[in-house]
Amino acid sequence: MRYKNLIFFISLFFYLNAQEDLSYQSPPEKILELIDVALPPRVLIDEKKEYMVYLYRDNYKTIEQLSEKELRLAGLRINPKKNIGSRINYYSNLKISLISDEDSDIINVKGLPKNPQISNIKWSPDQNMIAMTNTTREGVELWVLDVKKAKIKKIVGPRLNANLGSVFSWYKDSRSLLVKFVPSDIESIKLSEDLVPTGPRISTNDGAKAQNRTYQDLLKSKNDEDNFEILSLSELYKVSINGSKRRWKKKDMYRNISFSPNGEFILVSTIKKPFSYLVPYYRFPSEHTVFSLSGAEAKVLAEVPLIEELPKGRMSVRSGPRNFSWRSDKPASMCFVNALDNGDPQKDVEFRDELFQLDAPFKSEPISLLKTKNRFYRSNWCNDTLALASDYWWNNRNLKTYLFNPSDSKVESIVISDRNYQDRYNDPGSFVQERNEYGENILSLRGNKTYLIGDGYTAKGQFPFIDELNVSTLKKNRIYKSNIQNKKESIRDFSPELKQLFVRIESPSEYPNYYFRELNGKLDQMTFFSNPFKSLENVHKEVIKYNRQDGLELSATLYLPEGYDFNNKKKLPLLMWAYPREYKDKSSASQTTKNPNQFTYLYAGSPVYWVTRGYAILDNVSFPIVGEGQDEPNDDFRNQLLRNAKAAIDKINSFGYVDKNRIAIGGHSYGAFMVANLLSHSNYFAAGIARSGAYNRTLTPFGFQSEERSYWEAPDVYYNMSPFMHADKMKTPMLIIHGDSDNNSGTYPLQSERYFNALKGLGATARLVMLPNESHGYRAKESILHMLWEQDQWLEKYVKNKGD
């Protein structure tokens, strides 16, 4: 034992003292074998449920791929050589099976390119083909898969421009696509490191308030502006599936393109100048125009100015028409929304938004369809006399659903649902949709009945359901409720015509597989994916429930190592993992959506790996922060954090499974912020792991997470919540990990660097690991393995072997 401890401490000495020259490391074998697994594919299925397409992807990028040249412009990250987003996860293989043939095998798609890098996948309107892009060293290509023949071929490329918005859209005849191409006369970009400055960078303000969040990757110079324009410019070509093409529109900064349901008109949105150094590209000036198929201008819907200044509040929007979209049940009717409060949530008005419709040929005045009490959210079209729309209001978490007659605004709309959207126990579900004659999704209606699919969360467990809603009487009838034992069932789709469900079934040790289920309960299995995480099959898993000091019910998912002896109850080290969430009422905050029968799926940042290393794991621990009425959640943030942590520790300690002196707490992003606060203001933990966090809220002065108030409105809140301000109280070992290219709003890499410097200067035990080229979530396999190694070393030293 002494010899083993000696080896451990020698290796730890190396870990702590040779970090300057440390190369990428790998975690222990038991963790590594869970990383090096081939995951089952993503599944696509056509509307008729005839074909199933399997999309396979590599689990991780390599650090070499992540280190390719990248330009960060106006909120975008672009590979300037390939003209596509630099951080896209690609599919590397495709397969197909015929659902209607029980004896059909999963077959390989013929004609795939060498080393495929597939993305931007879209069904054709007739669902006989699937278009996609393939990224090569030279750029982006367009490929089309013939589903029936299981054969794919290259159409054009590699000159597609996938830098901005949708790269292509299908024509309604399913024989051609409208595609963005890099212009033939495009200028070369200029790298800022190759330029000699000609003067200072200057920003001015004329007194207007522009209280924006702390966006990252913004434009910073005239050269950035030039590069953004060069990389955003495209020419639009009509491309036949046989490969022929002709130019449809000359170069412009095209963002999004969408065809009218009948295919006779095209809505095109473009970005305009001037650009901004304060906000991302989606708040730059824009123009929204409808064109005919020939390219003739039919209607300029809106010319939107630069949006640097908005009224205060999360529910603020710009004034003027917004949310342009085609009405899916009409041949060519454009819908849009206008703010009745001028976009200012502080104004006291009866209605916030108004929904309008403008019919082809777009010469008449728009007609009003509906006014909403809250901010418009989305619509669900059905026919001339029936439609649904939803609105929401973030401040009180309210969500309303309206049933209305789109042909007669004089017929008063009916609110059929009015609830707190965080109240999962009373969620009525989502309406079932079906494709119409235009290939568009509309509300599924049989006679006067429509259908809802619900997740079915209750205080007693999860019971997914299908409700039948009579739109005339508004009475509901539950036609299906899942009662599957020791497994979790999720309803993915429902066919009222066939009375058939498409479901996914899983258990803690059984990977999710797809089935057809008849309403009478009969099951027909469609996929047979096996569990890639074999070493976790016999791990103990349960959802535990307990109460906070103020009576709020909380929950967490507990994992214990395989073979744990419940009779002798060996005291284990414990790793807790959590993420705080804000609520406006205690009822919603106390609800749980954890299902003990859910498959134990490991992602790169999961804490569950350590159950193979002899730890108890308490994952997804409830950390609600509640502010009811006029009180904001953050007014009592720190106290509620401590109460949440104590309640979880008291509960797990009552089982006798863990050593209360060997407990670690971990979290990512806002969870890292939580970790730093808990370690600064309590002695509950032996160590902490904080990844990609923010620790000084004065660096996000115009709000963060769900905080609307600025620093100058609530200075005490910002100060009390900031671990940086309390670095002198840190007495617990803390591991800080951050991607050095984090682009998440508020979590600058600087946050971790400055916080570590404060901890170091004050004599705290801390370690800072900056992962090269990584963003908010980590992508490269080398980075992920090293992150797991760092966490394992930290836990072994400061938790499992504490005091040895």
mmCIF file of C-alpha atoms in Angstrom, residues 577-730:
data_model
loop_
_atom_site.group_PDB
_atom_site.id
_atom_site.type_symbol
_atom_site.label_atom_id
_atom_site.label_comp_id
_atom_site.label_asym_id
_atom_site.label_seq_id
_atom_site.Cartn_x
_atom_site.Cartn_y
_atom_site.Cartn_z
ATOM 1 C CA TRP A 577 -22.692 17.687 -11.220
ATOM 2 C CA ALA A 578 -25.262 20.448 -11.624
ATOM 3 C CA TYR A 579 -26.464 23.535 -13.488
ATOM 4 C CA PRO A 580 -28.556 26.285 -11.829
ATOM 5 C CA ARG A 581 -31.873 27.267 -13.426
ATOM 6 C CA GLU A 582 -34.072 30.259 -12.675
ATOM 7 C CA TYR A 583 -37.808 30.040 -11.964
ATOM 8 C CA LYS A 584 -40.581 32.475 -11.147
ATOM 9 C CA ASP A 585 -42.624 30.059 -9.039
ATOM 10 C CA LYS A 586 -41.863 27.276 -6.582
ATOM 11 C CA SER A 587 -44.356 24.877 -8.118
ATOM 12 C CA SER A 588 -42.493 24.678 -11.430
ATOM 13 C CA ALA A 589 -39.116 24.677 -9.694
ATOM 14 C CA SER A 590 -40.024 21.561 -7.715
ATOM 15 C CA GLN A 591 -41.007 19.468 -10.744
ATOM 16 C CA THR A 592 -38.696 16.773 -12.090
ATOM 17 C CA THR A 593 -38.239 15.578 -15.651
ATOM 18 C CA LYS A 594 -35.701 12.908 -14.708
ATOM 19 C CA ASN A 595 -36.593 9.378 -15.761
ATOM 20 C CA PRO A 596 -34.686 6.503 -14.107
ATOM 21 C CA ASN A 597 -35.362 4.365 -17.191
ATOM 22 C CA GLN A 598 -33.586 6.716 -19.577
ATOM 23 C CA PHE A 599 -30.580 5.225 -21.332
ATOM 24 C CA THR A 600 -27.272 6.160 -19.708
ATOM 25 C CA TYR A 601 -25.773 8.060 -22.616
ATOM 26 C CA LEU A 602 -22.241 9.350 -22.134
ATOM 27 C CA TYR A 603 -21.243 12.647 -23.712
ATOM 28 C CA ALA A 604 -17.743 14.119 -23.621
ATOM 29 C CA GLY A 605 -18.339 16.193 -20.498
ATOM 30 C CA SER A 606 -20.337 13.619 -18.527
ATOM 31 C CA PRO A 607 -19.443 12.969 -14.878
ATOM 32 C CA VAL A 608 -20.739 9.374 -15.137
ATOM 33 C CA TYR A 609 -17.351 8.092 -16.389
ATOM 34 C CA TRP A 610 -16.143 8.152 -12.787
ATOM 35 C CA VAL A 611 -18.600 5.491 -11.667
ATOM 36 C CA THR A 612 -16.091 3.100 -13.307
ATOM 37 C CA ARG A 613 -13.380 4.578 -11.082
ATOM 38 C CA GLY A 614 -15.145 3.744 -7.823
ATOM 39 C CA TYR A 615 -17.083 6.974 -7.309
ATOM 40 C CA ALA A 616 -20.739 7.498 -6.558
ATOM 41 C CA ILE A 617 -22.180 10.006 -9.030
ATOM 42 C CA LEU A 618 -24.996 12.438 -8.366
ATOM 43 C CA ASP A 619 -25.811 13.870 -11.782
ATOM 44 C CA ASN A 620 -28.250 16.529 -12.946
ATOM 45 C CA VAL A 621 -28.744 17.681 -9.374
ATOM 46 C CA SER A 622 -31.642 20.139 -9.030
ATOM 47 C CA PHE A 623 -30.361 23.657 -8.415
ATOM 48 C CA PRO A 624 -33.422 25.897 -8.815
ATOM 49 C CA ILE A 625 -33.112 29.611 -8.110
ATOM 50 C CA VAL A 626 -36.593 31.002 -7.442
ATOM 51 C CA GLY A 627 -37.817 34.578 -7.386
ATOM 52 C CA GLU A 628 -41.567 34.940 -7.011
ATOM 53 C CA GLY A 629 -43.668 38.030 -7.624
ATOM 54 C CA GLN A 630 -41.548 41.181 -7.704
ATOM 55 C CA ASP A 631 -38.494 39.338 -6.409
ATOM 56 C CA GLU A 632 -35.893 38.338 -8.986
ATOM 57 C CA PRO A 633 -34.240 34.908 -8.667
ATOM 58 C CA ASN A 634 -30.771 36.415 -8.380
ATOM 59 C CA ASP A 635 -31.759 38.537 -5.374
ATOM 60 C CA ASP A 636 -31.190 35.405 -3.291
ATOM 61 C CA PHE A 637 -28.880 33.472 -5.617
ATOM 62 C CA ARG A 638 -26.111 32.576 -3.221
ATOM 63 C CA ASN A 639 -28.320 31.477 -0.349
ATOM 64 C CA GLN A 640 -30.399 29.264 -2.613
ATOM 65 C CA LEU A 641 -27.256 27.699 -4.085
ATOM 66 C CA LEU A 642 -26.114 26.731 -0.617
ATOM 67 C CA ARG A 643 -29.543 25.357 0.360
ATOM 68 C CA ASN A 644 -29.675 23.269 -2.832
ATOM 69 C CA ALA A 645 -26.232 21.811 -2.185
ATOM 70 C CA LYS A 646 -26.909 21.072 1.486
ATOM 71 C CA ALA A 647 -30.195 19.334 0.700
ATOM 72 C CA ALA A 648 -28.527 17.033 -1.839
ATOM 73 C CA ILE A 649 -25.613 16.231 0.475
ATOM 74 C CA ASP A 650 -27.902 15.571 3.443
ATOM 75 C CA LYS A 651 -30.010 13.208 1.375
ATOM 76 C CA ILE A 652 -27.170 11.200 -0.106
ATOM 77 C CA ASN A 653 -25.469 11.088 3.283
ATOM 78 C CA SER A 654 -28.622 9.602 4.835
ATOM 79 C CA PHE A 655 -28.267 6.530 2.576
ATOM 80 C CA GLY A 656 -24.841 5.751 3.990
ATOM 81 C CA TYR A 657 -23.293 5.305 0.524
ATOM 82 C CA VAL A 658 -20.785 8.146 0.559
ATOM 83 C CA ASP A 659 -18.102 9.731 2.669
ATOM 84 C CA LYS A 660 -19.327 13.277 3.322
ATOM 85 C CA ASN A 661 -15.718 14.447 3.613
ATOM 86 C CA ARG A 662 -14.923 13.269 0.066
ATOM 87 C CA ILE A 663 -17.434 15.090 -2.115
ATOM 88 C CA ALA A 664 -16.562 17.034 -5.275
ATOM 89 C CA ILE A 665 -18.805 19.455 -7.162
ATOM 90 C CA GLY A 666 -18.545 20.109 -10.902
ATOM 91 C CA GLY A 667 -20.249 22.124 -13.581
ATOM 92 C CA HIS A 668 -19.911 23.607 -17.058
ATOM 93 C CA SER A 669 -20.640 27.203 -18.122
ATOM 94 C CA TYR A 670 -23.192 28.578 -15.618
ATOM 95 C CA GLY A 671 -22.530 25.376 -13.693
ATOM 96 C CA ALA A 672 -18.880 26.446 -13.391
ATOM 97 C CA PHE A 673 -20.067 29.777 -12.013
ATOM 98 C CA MET A 674 -22.117 27.795 -9.483
ATOM 99 C CA VAL A 675 -19.064 25.714 -8.496
ATOM 100 C CA ALA A 676 -16.938 28.778 -7.798
ATOM 101 C CA ASN A 677 -19.671 30.291 -5.633
ATOM 102 C CA LEU A 678 -20.216 27.088 -3.649
ATOM 103 C CA LEU A 679 -16.512 26.645 -2.965
ATOM 104 C CA SER A 680 -16.155 30.283 -1.926
ATOM 105 C CA HIS A 681 -19.053 30.306 0.504
ATOM 106 C CA SER A 682 -19.244 26.808 1.997
ATOM 107 C CA ASN A 683 -17.101 23.977 3.339
ATOM 108 C CA TYR A 684 -19.303 21.222 1.872
ATOM 109 C CA PHE A 685 -16.805 20.020 -0.736
ATOM 110 C CA ALA A 686 -13.327 18.522 -0.922
ATOM 111 C CA ALA A 687 -12.703 19.878 -4.437
ATOM 112 C CA GLY A 688 -14.349 21.497 -7.430
ATOM 113 C CA ILE A 689 -14.208 21.296 -11.241
ATOM 114 C CA ALA A 690 -15.285 24.360 -13.201
ATOM 115 C CA ARG A 691 -15.356 24.321 -17.022
ATOM 116 C CA SER A 692 -15.896 27.284 -19.368
ATOM 117 C CA GLY A 693 -17.295 29.575 -16.716
ATOM 118 C CA ALA A 694 -17.587 33.294 -15.976
ATOM 119 C CA TYR A 695 -16.525 34.532 -12.565
ATOM 120 C CA ASN A 696 -16.702 38.330 -12.650
ATOM 121 C CA ARG A 697 -20.166 39.648 -13.467
ATOM 122 C CA THR A 698 -18.990 43.228 -13.822
ATOM 123 C CA LEU A 699 -17.500 42.069 -17.151
ATOM 124 C CA THR A 700 -21.063 41.338 -18.338
ATOM 125 C CA PRO A 701 -22.585 44.631 -17.121
ATOM 126 C CA PHE A 702 -25.783 44.645 -19.205
ATOM 127 C CA GLY A 703 -27.129 41.318 -18.046
ATOM 128 C CA PHE A 704 -26.196 37.645 -18.035
ATOM 129 C CA GLN A 705 -28.020 34.321 -18.090
ATOM 130 C CA SER A 706 -31.562 35.323 -16.984
ATOM 131 C CA GLU A 707 -30.550 38.568 -15.309
ATOM 132 C CA GLU A 708 -32.147 41.578 -17.046
ATOM 133 C CA ARG A 709 -30.862 44.313 -14.779
ATOM 134 C CA SER A 710 -27.612 46.101 -15.530
ATOM 135 C CA TYR A 711 -24.733 46.362 -13.094
ATOM 136 C CA TRP A 712 -25.686 49.978 -12.338
ATOM 137 C CA GLU A 713 -29.243 48.976 -11.454
ATOM 138 C CA ALA A 714 -28.262 46.079 -9.185
ATOM 139 C CA PRO A 715 -24.596 46.532 -8.158
ATOM 140 C CA ASP A 716 -24.982 44.465 -4.982
ATOM 141 C CA VAL A 717 -26.383 41.529 -6.946
ATOM 142 C CA TYR A 718 -23.494 41.609 -9.414
ATOM 143 C CA TYR A 719 -20.943 41.923 -6.608
ATOM 144 C CA ASN A 720 -22.392 39.226 -4.360
ATOM 145 C CA MET A 721 -22.784 36.760 -7.225
ATOM 146 C CA SER A 722 -19.236 37.229 -8.559
ATOM 147 C CA PRO A 723 -16.741 34.624 -7.240
ATOM 148 C CA PHE A 724 -13.920 36.897 -8.380
ATOM 149 C CA MET A 725 -14.967 39.427 -5.719
ATOM 150 C CA HIS A 726 -14.705 36.716 -3.072
ATOM 151 C CA ALA A 727 -11.549 34.972 -4.232
ATOM 152 C CA ASP A 728 -10.032 35.593 -0.795
ATOM 153 C CA LYS A 729 -12.566 33.159 0.688
ATOM 154 C CA MET A 730 -11.509 30.223 -1.506
#
